mmCIF file of C-alpha atoms and ligand atoms in Angstrom:
data_model
loop_
_atom_site.group_PDB
_atom_site.id
_atom_site.type_symbol
_atom_site.label_atom_id
_atom_site.label_comp_id
_atom_site.label_asym_id
_atom_site.label_seq_id
_atom_site.Cartn_x
_atom_site.Cartn_y
_atom_site.Cartn_z
ATOM 1 C CA UNK A 1 5.486 42.810 -2.838
ATOM 2 C CA UNK A 2 5.101 40.550 0.205
ATOM 3 C CA UNK A 3 8.017 39.142 2.096
ATOM 4 C CA UNK A 4 8.928 35.574 1.190
ATOM 5 C CA UNK A 5 7.809 32.951 3.698
ATOM 6 C CA UNK A 6 10.132 32.305 6.539
ATOM 7 C CA UNK A 7 10.711 28.658 7.501
ATOM 8 C CA UNK A 8 11.741 27.349 10.888
ATOM 9 C CA UNK A 9 14.520 25.476 9.072
ATOM 10 C CA UNK A 10 15.716 25.289 5.471
ATOM 11 C CA UNK A 11 13.108 23.510 3.278
ATOM 12 C CA UNK A 12 14.200 20.341 1.472
ATOM 13 C CA UNK A 13 15.795 20.682 -1.961
ATOM 14 C CA UNK A 14 13.736 20.079 -5.094
ATOM 15 C CA UNK A 15 14.723 16.680 -6.464
ATOM 16 C CA UNK A 16 15.224 16.547 -10.243
ATOM 17 C CA UNK A 17 16.792 14.619 -13.118
ATOM 18 C CA UNK A 18 18.640 15.803 -16.215
ATOM 19 C CA UNK A 19 16.709 15.734 -19.505
ATOM 20 C CA UNK A 20 18.580 14.514 -22.576
ATOM 21 C CA UNK A 21 18.861 17.278 -25.177
ATOM 22 C CA UNK A 22 17.600 20.015 -22.851
ATOM 23 C CA UNK A 23 19.089 22.513 -20.427
ATOM 24 C CA UNK A 24 16.053 22.342 -18.131
ATOM 25 C CA UNK A 25 15.716 19.496 -15.635
ATOM 26 C CA UNK A 26 12.765 17.204 -14.850
ATOM 27 C CA UNK A 27 11.468 18.008 -11.339
ATOM 28 C CA UNK A 28 10.432 14.849 -9.492
ATOM 29 C CA UNK A 29 7.174 14.766 -7.534
ATOM 30 C CA UNK A 30 6.540 11.109 -6.650
ATOM 31 C CA UNK A 31 8.311 7.804 -7.285
ATOM 32 C CA UNK A 32 5.963 4.867 -7.923
ATOM 33 C CA UNK A 33 7.101 1.286 -8.472
ATOM 34 C CA UNK A 34 5.351 -1.748 -9.954
ATOM 35 C CA UNK A 35 5.627 -4.781 -7.716
ATOM 36 C CA UNK A 36 6.008 -7.440 -10.382
ATOM 37 C CA UNK A 37 5.821 -7.235 -14.130
ATOM 38 C CA UNK A 38 7.990 -9.945 -15.729
ATOM 39 C CA UNK A 39 6.990 -13.632 -15.469
ATOM 40 C CA UNK A 40 10.567 -14.843 -15.070
ATOM 41 C CA UNK A 41 11.103 -12.587 -12.033
ATOM 42 C CA UNK A 42 7.777 -13.612 -10.458
ATOM 43 C CA UNK A 43 8.859 -17.235 -10.820
ATOM 44 C CA UNK A 44 12.338 -16.646 -9.342
ATOM 45 C CA UNK A 45 10.708 -14.913 -6.338
ATOM 46 C CA UNK A 46 8.035 -17.676 -6.056
ATOM 47 C CA UNK A 47 5.621 -15.116 -4.671
ATOM 48 C CA UNK A 48 2.578 -14.878 -6.941
ATOM 49 C CA UNK A 49 -0.301 -17.311 -6.900
ATOM 50 C CA UNK A 50 -1.723 -15.908 -10.115
ATOM 51 C CA UNK A 51 0.809 -14.610 -12.607
ATOM 52 C CA UNK A 52 -1.966 -12.624 -14.332
ATOM 53 C CA UNK A 53 -2.784 -10.648 -11.166
ATOM 54 C CA UNK A 54 -3.267 -6.932 -11.847
ATOM 55 C CA UNK A 55 -0.161 -4.809 -11.239
ATOM 56 C CA UNK A 56 0.291 -3.461 -7.734
ATOM 57 C CA UNK A 57 2.167 -0.349 -6.745
ATOM 58 C CA UNK A 58 4.310 0.966 -3.925
ATOM 59 C CA UNK A 59 6.230 4.206 -3.508
ATOM 60 C CA UNK A 60 9.702 5.342 -2.625
ATOM 61 C CA UNK A 61 10.285 8.746 -1.029
ATOM 62 C CA UNK A 62 11.135 11.498 -3.479
ATOM 63 C CA UNK A 63 14.343 12.214 -1.588
ATOM 64 C CA UNK A 64 15.530 8.626 -2.092
ATOM 65 C CA UNK A 65 16.401 9.725 -5.661
ATOM 66 C CA UNK A 66 20.047 9.197 -6.703
ATOM 67 C CA UNK A 67 21.549 10.399 -9.992
ATOM 68 C CA UNK A 68 23.578 8.546 -12.601
ATOM 69 C CA UNK A 69 27.222 8.174 -11.611
ATOM 70 C CA UNK A 70 26.671 8.392 -7.857
ATOM 71 C CA UNK A 71 28.280 6.334 -5.106
ATOM 72 C CA UNK A 72 25.863 5.256 -2.376
ATOM 73 C CA UNK A 73 26.777 3.636 0.930
ATOM 74 C CA UNK A 74 25.911 -0.021 1.498
ATOM 75 C CA UNK A 75 22.760 0.726 3.501
ATOM 76 C CA UNK A 76 22.089 0.101 7.155
ATOM 77 C CA UNK A 77 19.505 -2.500 8.221
ATOM 78 C CA UNK A 78 20.369 -5.189 5.670
ATOM 79 C CA UNK A 79 22.746 -8.017 4.860
ATOM 80 C CA UNK A 80 21.112 -8.639 1.485
ATOM 81 C CA UNK A 81 21.221 -5.431 -0.561
ATOM 82 C CA UNK A 82 20.009 -6.195 -4.093
ATOM 83 C CA UNK A 83 19.637 -4.582 -7.518
ATOM 84 C CA UNK A 84 16.608 -4.595 -9.824
ATOM 85 C CA UNK A 85 17.061 -2.874 -13.200
ATOM 86 C CA UNK A 86 13.861 -1.315 -14.548
ATOM 87 C CA UNK A 87 12.505 0.915 -17.304
ATOM 88 C CA UNK A 88 11.691 4.338 -15.829
ATOM 89 C CA UNK A 89 8.617 6.204 -17.092
ATOM 90 C CA UNK A 90 8.465 9.975 -16.520
ATOM 91 C CA UNK A 91 5.017 11.575 -16.415
ATOM 92 C CA UNK A 92 4.547 15.019 -17.966
ATOM 93 C CA UNK A 93 0.807 15.731 -17.588
ATOM 94 C CA UNK A 94 -1.845 15.521 -14.898
ATOM 95 C CA UNK A 95 -4.386 12.719 -15.165
ATOM 96 C CA UNK A 96 -6.893 10.553 -13.313
ATOM 97 C CA UNK A 97 -8.716 7.437 -14.531
ATOM 98 C CA UNK A 98 -6.871 7.564 -17.835
ATOM 99 C CA UNK A 99 -7.619 5.232 -20.733
ATOM 100 C CA UNK A 100 -4.648 3.399 -22.188
ATOM 101 C CA UNK A 101 -4.538 5.898 -25.076
ATOM 102 C CA UNK A 102 -4.752 8.876 -22.699
ATOM 103 C CA UNK A 103 -2.080 7.313 -20.511
ATOM 104 C CA UNK A 104 0.311 7.189 -23.428
ATOM 105 C CA UNK A 105 -0.284 10.905 -23.955
ATOM 106 C CA UNK A 106 0.617 11.703 -20.339
ATOM 107 C CA UNK A 107 4.131 10.258 -20.703
ATOM 108 C CA UNK A 108 7.001 12.749 -20.979
ATOM 109 C CA UNK A 109 9.808 10.289 -21.472
ATOM 110 C CA UNK A 110 11.756 7.240 -20.371
ATOM 111 C CA UNK A 111 15.025 6.189 -18.812
ATOM 112 C CA UNK A 112 16.801 3.521 -16.779
ATOM 113 C CA UNK A 113 16.333 3.121 -13.039
ATOM 114 C CA UNK A 114 17.269 0.767 -10.218
ATOM 115 C CA UNK A 115 14.760 -0.400 -7.619
ATOM 116 C CA UNK A 116 17.402 -0.998 -4.927
ATOM 117 C CA UNK A 117 16.062 -3.394 -2.312
ATOM 118 C CA UNK A 118 16.900 -4.623 1.182
ATOM 119 C CA UNK A 119 15.735 -8.119 0.207
ATOM 120 C CA UNK A 120 15.952 -9.576 3.722
ATOM 121 C CA UNK A 121 13.703 -6.837 5.096
ATOM 122 C CA UNK A 122 11.323 -7.077 2.114
ATOM 123 C CA UNK A 123 10.902 -10.827 2.606
ATOM 124 C CA UNK A 124 10.367 -10.431 6.364
ATOM 125 C CA UNK A 125 7.741 -7.748 5.809
ATOM 126 C CA UNK A 126 5.992 -9.828 3.152
ATOM 127 C CA UNK A 127 6.051 -12.906 5.367
ATOM 128 C CA UNK A 128 4.403 -10.964 8.181
ATOM 129 C CA UNK A 129 1.981 -9.211 5.807
ATOM 130 C CA UNK A 130 3.524 -5.877 6.759
ATOM 131 C CA UNK A 131 4.159 -2.944 4.385
ATOM 132 C CA UNK A 132 7.337 -3.139 2.304
ATOM 133 C CA UNK A 133 8.812 0.251 3.275
ATOM 134 C CA UNK A 134 11.786 -1.116 5.204
ATOM 135 C CA UNK A 135 12.721 -3.266 2.238
ATOM 136 C CA UNK A 136 12.020 -0.823 -0.569
ATOM 137 C CA UNK A 137 11.623 2.797 0.537
ATOM 138 C CA UNK A 138 14.888 3.526 2.329
ATOM 139 C CA UNK A 139 17.414 6.341 1.848
ATOM 140 C CA UNK A 140 19.054 6.424 -1.613
ATOM 141 C CA UNK A 141 16.981 3.463 -2.821
ATOM 142 C CA UNK A 142 15.952 5.082 -6.133
ATOM 143 C CA UNK A 143 18.862 5.605 -8.561
ATOM 144 C CA UNK A 144 17.499 7.059 -11.821
ATOM 145 C CA UNK A 145 19.223 7.863 -15.103
ATOM 146 C CA UNK A 146 18.571 10.884 -17.331
ATOM 147 C CA UNK A 147 15.098 11.343 -18.836
ATOM 148 C CA UNK A 148 14.890 10.742 -22.609
ATOM 149 C CA UNK A 149 11.903 12.753 -23.950
ATOM 150 C CA UNK A 150 9.640 10.479 -25.983
ATOM 151 C CA UNK A 151 10.055 12.881 -28.920
ATOM 152 C CA UNK A 152 13.537 11.367 -29.264
ATOM 153 C CA UNK A 153 11.809 8.256 -30.532
ATOM 154 C CA UNK A 154 12.850 5.362 -28.280
ATOM 155 C CA UNK A 155 10.442 2.421 -28.187
ATOM 156 C CA UNK A 156 9.305 1.314 -24.702
ATOM 157 C CA UNK A 157 7.489 -1.743 -26.081
ATOM 158 C CA UNK A 158 10.560 -3.670 -27.243
ATOM 159 C CA UNK A 159 14.277 -3.708 -26.571
ATOM 160 C CA UNK A 160 16.864 -5.227 -24.277
ATOM 161 C CA UNK A 161 16.983 -4.365 -20.570
ATOM 162 C CA UNK A 162 20.216 -5.474 -18.918
ATOM 163 C CA UNK A 163 22.350 -5.088 -15.812
ATOM 164 C CA UNK A 164 26.013 -5.829 -15.175
ATOM 165 C CA UNK A 165 27.962 -5.938 -11.909
ATOM 166 C CA UNK A 166 31.689 -5.230 -12.309
ATOM 167 C CA UNK A 167 31.279 -5.836 -16.033
ATOM 168 C CA UNK A 168 29.605 -9.241 -15.678
ATOM 169 C CA UNK A 169 26.050 -9.599 -16.956
ATOM 170 C CA UNK A 170 23.534 -10.425 -14.218
ATOM 171 C CA UNK A 171 20.140 -9.452 -15.646
ATOM 172 C CA UNK A 172 18.842 -9.618 -19.213
ATOM 173 C CA UNK A 173 15.271 -9.270 -20.381
ATOM 174 C CA UNK A 174 13.282 -7.541 -23.088
ATOM 175 C CA UNK A 175 10.641 -4.852 -22.676
ATOM 176 C CA UNK A 176 8.421 -7.034 -24.881
ATOM 177 C CA UNK A 177 8.226 -9.404 -21.857
ATOM 178 C CA UNK A 178 6.395 -6.841 -19.695
ATOM 179 C CA UNK A 179 3.170 -8.475 -18.489
ATOM 180 C CA UNK A 180 1.510 -5.031 -18.411
ATOM 181 C CA UNK A 181 2.614 -2.614 -21.117
ATOM 182 C CA UNK A 182 3.810 0.850 -20.162
ATOM 183 C CA UNK A 183 0.533 2.622 -21.091
ATOM 184 C CA UNK A 184 -1.445 -0.084 -19.251
ATOM 185 C CA UNK A 185 0.666 0.507 -16.125
ATOM 186 C CA UNK A 186 0.124 4.269 -16.290
ATOM 187 C CA UNK A 187 -3.632 3.834 -16.859
ATOM 188 C CA UNK A 188 -3.890 1.346 -13.991
ATOM 189 C CA UNK A 189 -1.943 3.609 -11.619
ATOM 190 C CA UNK A 190 -4.179 6.560 -12.523
ATOM 191 C CA UNK A 191 -7.226 4.607 -11.325
ATOM 192 C CA UNK A 192 -5.849 4.785 -7.765
ATOM 193 C CA UNK A 193 -3.829 8.020 -7.751
ATOM 194 C CA UNK A 194 -4.103 11.392 -9.451
ATOM 195 C CA UNK A 195 -0.991 11.551 -11.604
ATOM 196 C CA UNK A 196 0.879 14.836 -11.939
ATOM 197 C CA UNK A 197 3.814 16.131 -13.944
ATOM 198 C CA UNK A 198 7.009 15.018 -12.256
ATOM 199 C CA UNK A 199 5.808 11.556 -11.272
ATOM 200 C CA UNK A 200 8.109 8.725 -12.217
ATOM 201 C CA UNK A 201 7.276 5.029 -12.368
ATOM 202 C CA UNK A 202 9.657 2.097 -12.046
ATOM 203 C CA UNK A 203 7.990 -0.549 -14.197
ATOM 204 C CA UNK A 204 9.285 -3.830 -12.768
ATOM 205 C CA UNK A 205 12.402 -5.963 -13.167
ATOM 206 C CA UNK A 206 13.282 -8.989 -15.310
ATOM 207 C CA UNK A 207 14.864 -12.129 -13.847
ATOM 208 C CA UNK A 208 18.349 -12.262 -12.366
ATOM 209 C CA UNK A 209 18.086 -9.967 -9.344
ATOM 210 C CA UNK A 210 20.848 -10.469 -6.825
ATOM 211 C CA UNK A 211 23.034 -9.014 -4.080
ATOM 212 C CA UNK A 212 25.898 -6.528 -4.241
ATOM 213 C CA UNK A 213 28.745 -5.750 -1.858
ATOM 214 C CA UNK A 214 30.834 -2.670 -1.072
ATOM 215 C CA UNK A 215 33.006 -1.709 -4.045
ATOM 216 C CA UNK A 216 30.705 -3.172 -6.710
ATOM 217 C CA UNK A 217 29.845 -1.099 -9.787
ATOM 218 C CA UNK A 218 26.368 -1.647 -11.250
ATOM 219 C CA UNK A 219 25.463 -0.594 -14.802
ATOM 220 C CA UNK A 220 21.831 -0.791 -15.899
ATOM 221 C CA UNK A 221 20.855 -0.266 -19.543
ATOM 222 C CA UNK A 222 17.684 -0.138 -21.619
ATOM 223 C CA UNK A 223 17.897 -0.078 -25.432
ATOM 224 C CA UNK A 224 17.317 3.470 -26.618
ATOM 225 C CA UNK A 225 17.185 4.978 -23.143
ATOM 226 C CA UNK A 226 20.801 5.084 -22.055
ATOM 227 C CA UNK A 227 22.585 3.651 -19.066
ATOM 228 C CA UNK A 228 22.752 4.210 -15.325
ATOM 229 C CA UNK A 229 25.890 3.583 -13.280
ATOM 230 C CA UNK A 230 25.864 3.153 -9.497
ATOM 231 C CA UNK A 231 28.845 2.429 -7.267
ATOM 232 C CA UNK A 232 28.361 0.770 -3.887
ATOM 233 C CA UNK A 233 30.459 2.402 -1.180
ATOM 234 C CA UNK A 234 31.308 1.247 2.315
ATOM 235 C CA UNK A 235 28.785 0.220 4.929
ATOM 236 C CA UNK A 236 26.631 2.978 6.400
ATOM 237 C CA UNK A 237 27.572 3.626 10.010
HETATM 238 MN MN1 MN B 1 11.193 -3.648 -8.645
#
């Protein structure tokens, strides 16, 4: 037996999410996000020239993952920290150039997630035609709830998606309003990237996005796929 590899410093932890009804956890490989996928949100952002544009994707770092129930600091580098509640899709099989039917088969399960955003930085980057990383891909920007295996029977094509702040409703939409259905999103993504087990996809937010402040408690919910609670702590030093 060979010696295990030595590292010059401790390697990063494996990021993972709990799986509903299972002891084993879902190990996360990549976090993809859809840029816009509900008409009402596109209109509130006034950013698309053609509302039927194909979906576009960006990524958050794997280690920006945050679990249900966490408290995160109000992040540095923003005065406009905003929530976006989204349906999370968890991929369970490898795939490239998938058809819509094949894409459906590659899905392991679903959940609730928050595409937390430094809106001021996102708008600046967009205005200058720069990448969105400063606005979207920062530390602790990817809170994700538990993964519900699709065998549990939830329906990602229809059902309420909502968000409250301190108990007051701020976002409400329905998965039936997705411009691109979940399998279409997965198929489209697989045309540009080789998907692998452990990938998760944030599928876009309905209307009503807005800012939070230290002390706020956010609860996202998607019918059939549970809830996700995030508390905003004090400002990051
Ligand atoms: Mn989003």
